[in-house]
C-alpha cells in the first residue's frame, strides 16, 4: 500500500518506520525541505538517536508524494495541523484514509484534530485518529506498544489497524474518536501538572492522587463533549496519562518539573526546546470547561500557573483545602 506520513518529527518518523516494517511503500514528508534532504542523506532523525532509517523509506519536502496515497498520516504538531491539512487537501481522494496522530485542541476554535482535518479536506475522505501510550523513542526501538485506531466508520478504523499492527505494535479499534482525541489532548495538561508536583519535591502519593482525580475531571468534560466514558479508562485515556506522567520522554512532564523547581513558564518551555502541547491545551480546556460548566479543579489550577502567574505551592494548598467531597459523585448512599 502507498502511505505518506506528513511531519518528520519524532512521532512521524517512528510511525513511518512501523509502516516500512509492515512492507508498505512509505514516504515521509517534512515541511522543511532542507531537513528532508539531510535526513534522506544521513538516514537518521536526531530525535530518534541510534535508530537507522531503512533505505526503503523515502524522505522528501515535495507534496507531490501524496499523489495516489491510500493512507495519509498527519503527524504535525497540533498548531500546524490546519496548515498541513490545507496543503494535503488537493491530493486526497474519497478513497484516501487520513489519520491524525497529533494530540491537542486548536487554539481559538477549540476543535479536535480530526475536526480540523475534516474541515480542511472538506469532508472528502474518512478521517481516523491513532492514539495511546506511545513514546516515539520506544516505538523506534520496536519495544512492545499498544494504541487505538478510532473512527466512527468501522472499515476505516480497521484499515488503520491493519496498516500499523505488527508483533511489537498492537492496535485496537474504537468508534469513539471524540473520546480518544479528547483524552489525548486533556492528559497533556495533567502531565504538566504531574511534572510540577515532582519539581516541588512531592512524591508517589501526590502523583497518584493527581492522576486519579485528573482522570475523573477529564472524563467529566470528555463525556459532556460526546466521548464515551469507558474510553477514558482505556489506552488513549488512562494508558496515555500513565505514560506521560511517569516518563522523562514527556516534554509536558519535563516542562512541569522545571516550573515546579521555580523556573518561569516561558523559560521552562524554552529549556525543553520542543512544542509543549499541554501549555496550549490548558487554555482550550479552561474555555471548554467554562463553556460546558464542568468542574475541573486540577486543569484550572494548571491554567492559573501557566497563564495567570500563580505560584505552584499556593495552588497545591488551594487544591488540598477544597470543600469535602464524595469520591463517587454520581452515586447515592444505600
Ligand atoms: N513524540 C511522541 O512520542 C508522540 C507520541 C504520540 C503523539 N505525538 C504527537 O504527535 C505530534 C507531533 O509530535 P512529535 O513528537 O513528532 O513532534 P516533534 O517536536 O518531534 O516534531 C515536530 C515536527 O513538526 C515540524 N513542524 C514545525 N512547524 C511546522 C509547521 N508549521 N508545519 C508542519 N510541520 C512543522 C518540525 O519541523 C518537526 O519536524 C504532536 O501532536 C504530539 O503530541 C507525539
mmCIF file with all atom_site columns, C-alpha atoms and ligand atoms in Angstrom, residues 6-15 29-32 35 39 45 47-48 74-81 83-84 87 101-104 113 130-139 147 184 187-188 240 249 251-252 273-275 277, ligand 1:
data_model
loop_
_atom_site.group_PDB
_atom_site.id
_atom_site.type_symbol
_atom_site.label_atom_id
_atom_site.label_alt_id
_atom_site.label_comp_id
_atom_site.label_asym_id
_atom_site.label_entity_id
_atom_site.label_seq_id
_atom_site.pdbx_PDB_ins_code
_atom_site.Cartn_x
_atom_site.Cartn_y
_atom_site.Cartn_z
_atom_site.occupancy
_atom_site.B_iso_or_equiv
_atom_site.pdbx_formal_charge
_atom_site.auth_seq_id
_atom_site.auth_comp_id
_atom_site.auth_asym_id
_atom_site.auth_atom_id
_atom_site.pdbx_PDB_model_num
ATOM   1   C CA  . UNK A 1 6   ? 3.219  14.221 6.919  1.00 0.00 ? 6   UNK A CA  1
ATOM   2   C CA  . UNK A 1 7   ? 5.592  15.509 9.607  1.00 0.00 ? 7   UNK A CA  1
ATOM   3   C CA  . UNK A 1 8   ? 9.113  14.269 10.217 1.00 0.00 ? 8   UNK A CA  1
ATOM   4   C CA  . UNK A 1 9   ? 9.284  14.904 13.957 1.00 0.00 ? 9   UNK A CA  1
ATOM   5   C CA  . UNK A 1 10  ? 9.952  12.044 16.344 1.00 0.00 ? 10  UNK A CA  1
ATOM   6   C CA  . UNK A 1 11  ? 6.437  10.607 16.098 1.00 0.00 ? 11  UNK A CA  1
ATOM   7   C CA  . UNK A 1 12  ? 6.005  10.910 12.339 1.00 0.00 ? 12  UNK A CA  1
ATOM   8   C CA  . UNK A 1 13  ? 9.363  9.211  11.821 1.00 0.00 ? 13  UNK A CA  1
ATOM   9   C CA  . UNK A 1 14  ? 8.621  6.382  14.275 1.00 0.00 ? 14  UNK A CA  1
ATOM   10  C CA  . UNK A 1 15  ? 5.260  5.695  12.586 1.00 0.00 ? 15  UNK A CA  1
ATOM   11  C CA  . UNK A 1 29  ? 7.279  14.370 4.193  1.00 0.00 ? 29  UNK A CA  1
ATOM   12  C CA  . UNK A 1 30  ? 8.912  17.270 6.015  1.00 0.00 ? 30  UNK A CA  1
ATOM   13  C CA  . UNK A 1 31  ? 7.623  20.850 5.784  1.00 0.00 ? 31  UNK A CA  1
ATOM   14  C CA  . UNK A 1 32  ? 11.271 21.837 5.810  1.00 0.00 ? 32  UNK A CA  1
ATOM   15  C CA  . UNK A 1 35  ? 15.625 18.872 6.849  1.00 0.00 ? 35  UNK A CA  1
ATOM   16  C CA  . UNK A 1 39  ? 17.522 13.005 6.718  1.00 0.00 ? 39  UNK A CA  1
ATOM   17  C CA  . UNK A 1 45  ? 16.415 11.604 12.645 1.00 0.00 ? 45  UNK A CA  1
ATOM   18  C CA  . UNK A 1 47  ? 15.095 12.925 17.598 1.00 0.00 ? 47  UNK A CA  1
ATOM   19  C CA  . UNK A 1 48  ? 15.388 9.120  17.357 1.00 0.00 ? 48  UNK A CA  1
ATOM   20  C CA  . UNK A 1 74  ? -0.836 13.722 9.701  1.00 0.00 ? 74  UNK A CA  1
ATOM   21  C CA  . UNK A 1 75  ? 1.902  13.921 12.360 1.00 0.00 ? 75  UNK A CA  1
ATOM   22  C CA  . UNK A 1 76  ? 2.381  17.687 12.610 1.00 0.00 ? 76  UNK A CA  1
ATOM   23  C CA  . UNK A 1 77  ? 2.405  19.427 15.964 1.00 0.00 ? 77  UNK A CA  1
ATOM   24  C CA  . UNK A 1 78  ? -1.201 20.384 16.748 1.00 0.00 ? 78  UNK A CA  1
ATOM   25  C CA  . UNK A 1 79  ? -0.684 24.086 15.952 1.00 0.00 ? 79  UNK A CA  1
ATOM   26  C CA  . UNK A 1 80  ? 0.332  23.141 12.377 1.00 0.00 ? 80  UNK A CA  1
ATOM   27  C CA  . UNK A 1 81  ? -2.396 20.568 11.633 1.00 0.00 ? 81  UNK A CA  1
ATOM   28  C CA  . UNK A 1 83  ? -1.818 24.288 7.687  1.00 0.00 ? 83  UNK A CA  1
ATOM   29  C CA  . UNK A 1 84  ? -0.742 20.727 6.866  1.00 0.00 ? 84  UNK A CA  1
ATOM   30  C CA  . UNK A 1 87  ? -1.569 21.641 1.866  1.00 0.00 ? 87  UNK A CA  1
ATOM   31  C CA  . UNK A 1 101 ? -1.804 11.283 15.385 1.00 0.00 ? 101 UNK A CA  1
ATOM   32  C CA  . UNK A 1 102 ? -1.381 14.768 16.880 1.00 0.00 ? 102 UNK A CA  1
ATOM   33  C CA  . UNK A 1 103 ? -2.506 15.400 20.440 1.00 0.00 ? 103 UNK A CA  1
ATOM   34  C CA  . UNK A 1 104 ? -4.110 18.752 21.055 1.00 0.00 ? 104 UNK A CA  1
ATOM   35  C CA  . UNK A 1 113 ? -7.538 17.464 15.260 1.00 0.00 ? 113 UNK A CA  1
ATOM   36  C CA  . UNK A 1 130 ? -4.464 6.883  16.218 1.00 0.00 ? 130 UNK A CA  1
ATOM   37  C CA  . UNK A 1 131 ? -3.565 7.432  19.854 1.00 0.00 ? 131 UNK A CA  1
ATOM   38  C CA  . UNK A 1 132 ? -2.342 5.735  23.012 1.00 0.00 ? 132 UNK A CA  1
ATOM   39  C CA  . UNK A 1 133 ? 0.630  5.410  25.352 1.00 0.00 ? 133 UNK A CA  1
ATOM   40  C CA  . UNK A 1 134 ? 3.402  5.559  22.777 1.00 0.00 ? 134 UNK A CA  1
ATOM   41  C CA  . UNK A 1 135 ? 6.704  7.372  23.083 1.00 0.00 ? 135 UNK A CA  1
ATOM   42  C CA  . UNK A 1 136 ? 8.330  7.749  19.667 1.00 0.00 ? 136 UNK A CA  1
ATOM   43  C CA  . UNK A 1 137 ? 11.708 6.775  21.132 1.00 0.00 ? 137 UNK A CA  1
ATOM   44  C CA  . UNK A 1 138 ? 10.351 3.384  22.245 1.00 0.00 ? 138 UNK A CA  1
ATOM   45  C CA  . UNK A 1 139 ? 8.350  2.703  19.074 1.00 0.00 ? 139 UNK A CA  1
ATOM   46  C CA  . UNK A 1 147 ? -2.595 2.174  20.518 1.00 0.00 ? 147 UNK A CA  1
ATOM   47  C CA  . UNK A 1 184 ? -5.087 12.558 24.308 1.00 0.00 ? 184 UNK A CA  1
ATOM   48  C CA  . UNK A 1 187 ? -3.961 14.493 29.590 1.00 0.00 ? 187 UNK A CA  1
ATOM   49  C CA  . UNK A 1 188 ? -1.075 16.699 28.406 1.00 0.00 ? 188 UNK A CA  1
ATOM   50  C CA  . UNK A 1 240 ? -1.597 7.664  27.961 1.00 0.00 ? 240 UNK A CA  1
ATOM   51  C CA  . UNK A 1 249 ? 10.379 11.246 27.483 1.00 0.00 ? 249 UNK A CA  1
ATOM   52  C CA  . UNK A 1 251 ? 8.058  17.185 27.289 1.00 0.00 ? 251 UNK A CA  1
ATOM   53  C CA  . UNK A 1 252 ? 4.969  18.172 29.242 1.00 0.00 ? 252 UNK A CA  1
ATOM   54  C CA  . UNK A 1 273 ? 13.253 23.069 23.377 1.00 0.00 ? 273 UNK A CA  1
ATOM   55  C CA  . UNK A 1 274 ? 10.221 21.436 21.701 1.00 0.00 ? 274 UNK A CA  1
ATOM   56  C CA  . UNK A 1 275 ? 6.486  22.051 21.488 1.00 0.00 ? 275 UNK A CA  1
ATOM   57  C CA  . UNK A 1 277 ? 1.323  20.828 23.799 1.00 0.00 ? 277 UNK A CA  1
HETATM 58  N N1  . LIG B 2 .   ? 6.776  12.213 20.250 1.00 0.00 ? 1   LIG B N1  1
HETATM 59  C C1  . LIG B 2 .   ? 5.932  11.281 20.627 1.00 0.00 ? 1   LIG B C1  1
HETATM 60  O O1  . LIG B 2 .   ? 6.333  10.316 21.282 1.00 0.00 ? 1   LIG B O1  1
HETATM 61  C C2  . LIG B 2 .   ? 4.480  11.377 20.289 1.00 0.00 ? 1   LIG B C2  1
HETATM 62  C C3  . LIG B 2 .   ? 3.681  10.254 20.506 1.00 0.00 ? 1   LIG B C3  1
HETATM 63  C C4  . LIG B 2 .   ? 2.328  10.336 20.184 1.00 0.00 ? 1   LIG B C4  1
HETATM 64  C C5  . LIG B 2 .   ? 1.810  11.505 19.648 1.00 0.00 ? 1   LIG B C5  1
HETATM 65  N N2  . LIG B 2 .   ? 2.633  12.564 19.452 1.00 0.00 ? 1   LIG B N2  1
HETATM 66  C C6  . LIG B 2 .   ? 2.025  13.771 18.869 1.00 0.00 ? 1   LIG B C6  1
HETATM 67  O O2  . LIG B 2 .   ? 2.477  13.874 17.527 1.00 0.00 ? 1   LIG B O2  1
HETATM 68  C C7  . LIG B 2 .   ? 2.581  15.251 17.155 1.00 0.00 ? 1   LIG B C7  1
HETATM 69  C C8  . LIG B 2 .   ? 3.977  15.503 16.619 1.00 0.00 ? 1   LIG B C8  1
HETATM 70  O O3  . LIG B 2 .   ? 4.867  15.249 17.696 1.00 0.00 ? 1   LIG B O3  1
HETATM 71  P P1  . LIG B 2 .   ? 6.421  14.996 17.504 1.00 0.00 ? 1   LIG B P1  1
HETATM 72  O O4  . LIG B 2 .   ? 6.903  14.476 18.799 1.00 0.00 ? 1   LIG B O4  1
HETATM 73  O O5  . LIG B 2 .   ? 6.709  14.226 16.281 1.00 0.00 ? 1   LIG B O5  1
HETATM 74  O O6  . LIG B 2 .   ? 6.918  16.477 17.336 1.00 0.00 ? 1   LIG B O6  1
HETATM 75  P P2  . LIG B 2 .   ? 8.391  16.982 17.150 1.00 0.00 ? 1   LIG B P2  1
HETATM 76  O O7  . LIG B 2 .   ? 8.531  18.176 18.004 1.00 0.00 ? 1   LIG B O7  1
HETATM 77  O O8  . LIG B 2 .   ? 9.357  15.865 17.271 1.00 0.00 ? 1   LIG B O8  1
HETATM 78  O O9  . LIG B 2 .   ? 8.366  17.410 15.645 1.00 0.00 ? 1   LIG B O9  1
HETATM 79  C C9  . LIG B 2 .   ? 7.547  18.363 15.180 1.00 0.00 ? 1   LIG B C9  1
HETATM 80  C C10 . LIG B 2 .   ? 7.839  18.468 13.705 1.00 0.00 ? 1   LIG B C10 1
HETATM 81  O O10 . LIG B 2 .   ? 6.944  19.392 13.151 1.00 0.00 ? 1   LIG B O10 1
HETATM 82  C C11 . LIG B 2 .   ? 7.641  20.204 12.266 1.00 0.00 ? 1   LIG B C11 1
HETATM 83  N N3  . LIG B 2 .   ? 6.967  21.485 12.153 1.00 0.00 ? 1   LIG B N3  1
HETATM 84  C C12 . LIG B 2 .   ? 7.216  22.600 12.821 1.00 0.00 ? 1   LIG B C12 1
HETATM 85  N N4  . LIG B 2 .   ? 6.417  23.600 12.360 1.00 0.00 ? 1   LIG B N4  1
HETATM 86  C C13 . LIG B 2 .   ? 5.672  23.059 11.380 1.00 0.00 ? 1   LIG B C13 1
HETATM 87  C C14 . LIG B 2 .   ? 4.692  23.575 10.511 1.00 0.00 ? 1   LIG B C14 1
HETATM 88  N N5  . LIG B 2 .   ? 4.319  24.851 10.577 1.00 0.00 ? 1   LIG B N5  1
HETATM 89  N N6  . LIG B 2 .   ? 4.113  22.737 9.604  1.00 0.00 ? 1   LIG B N6  1
HETATM 90  C C15 . LIG B 2 .   ? 4.454  21.433 9.556  1.00 0.00 ? 1   LIG B C15 1
HETATM 91  N N7  . LIG B 2 .   ? 5.406  20.893 10.336 1.00 0.00 ? 1   LIG B N7  1
HETATM 92  C C16 . LIG B 2 .   ? 6.001  21.699 11.245 1.00 0.00 ? 1   LIG B C16 1
HETATM 93  C C17 . LIG B 2 .   ? 9.033  20.309 12.833 1.00 0.00 ? 1   LIG B C17 1
HETATM 94  O O11 . LIG B 2 .   ? 9.945  20.550 11.807 1.00 0.00 ? 1   LIG B O11 1
HETATM 95  C C18 . LIG B 2 .   ? 9.256  18.943 13.432 1.00 0.00 ? 1   LIG B C18 1
HETATM 96  O O12 . LIG B 2 .   ? 9.824  18.074 12.498 1.00 0.00 ? 1   LIG B O12 1
HETATM 97  C C19 . LIG B 2 .   ? 2.254  16.057 18.391 1.00 0.00 ? 1   LIG B C19 1
HETATM 98  O O13 . LIG B 2 .   ? 0.920  16.478 18.351 1.00 0.00 ? 1   LIG B O13 1
HETATM 99  C C20 . LIG B 2 .   ? 2.418  15.059 19.545 1.00 0.00 ? 1   LIG B C20 1
HETATM 100 O O14 . LIG B 2 .   ? 1.576  15.330 20.623 1.00 0.00 ? 1   LIG B O14 1
HETATM 101 C C21 . LIG B 2 .   ? 3.951  12.527 19.748 1.00 0.00 ? 1   LIG B C21 1
#
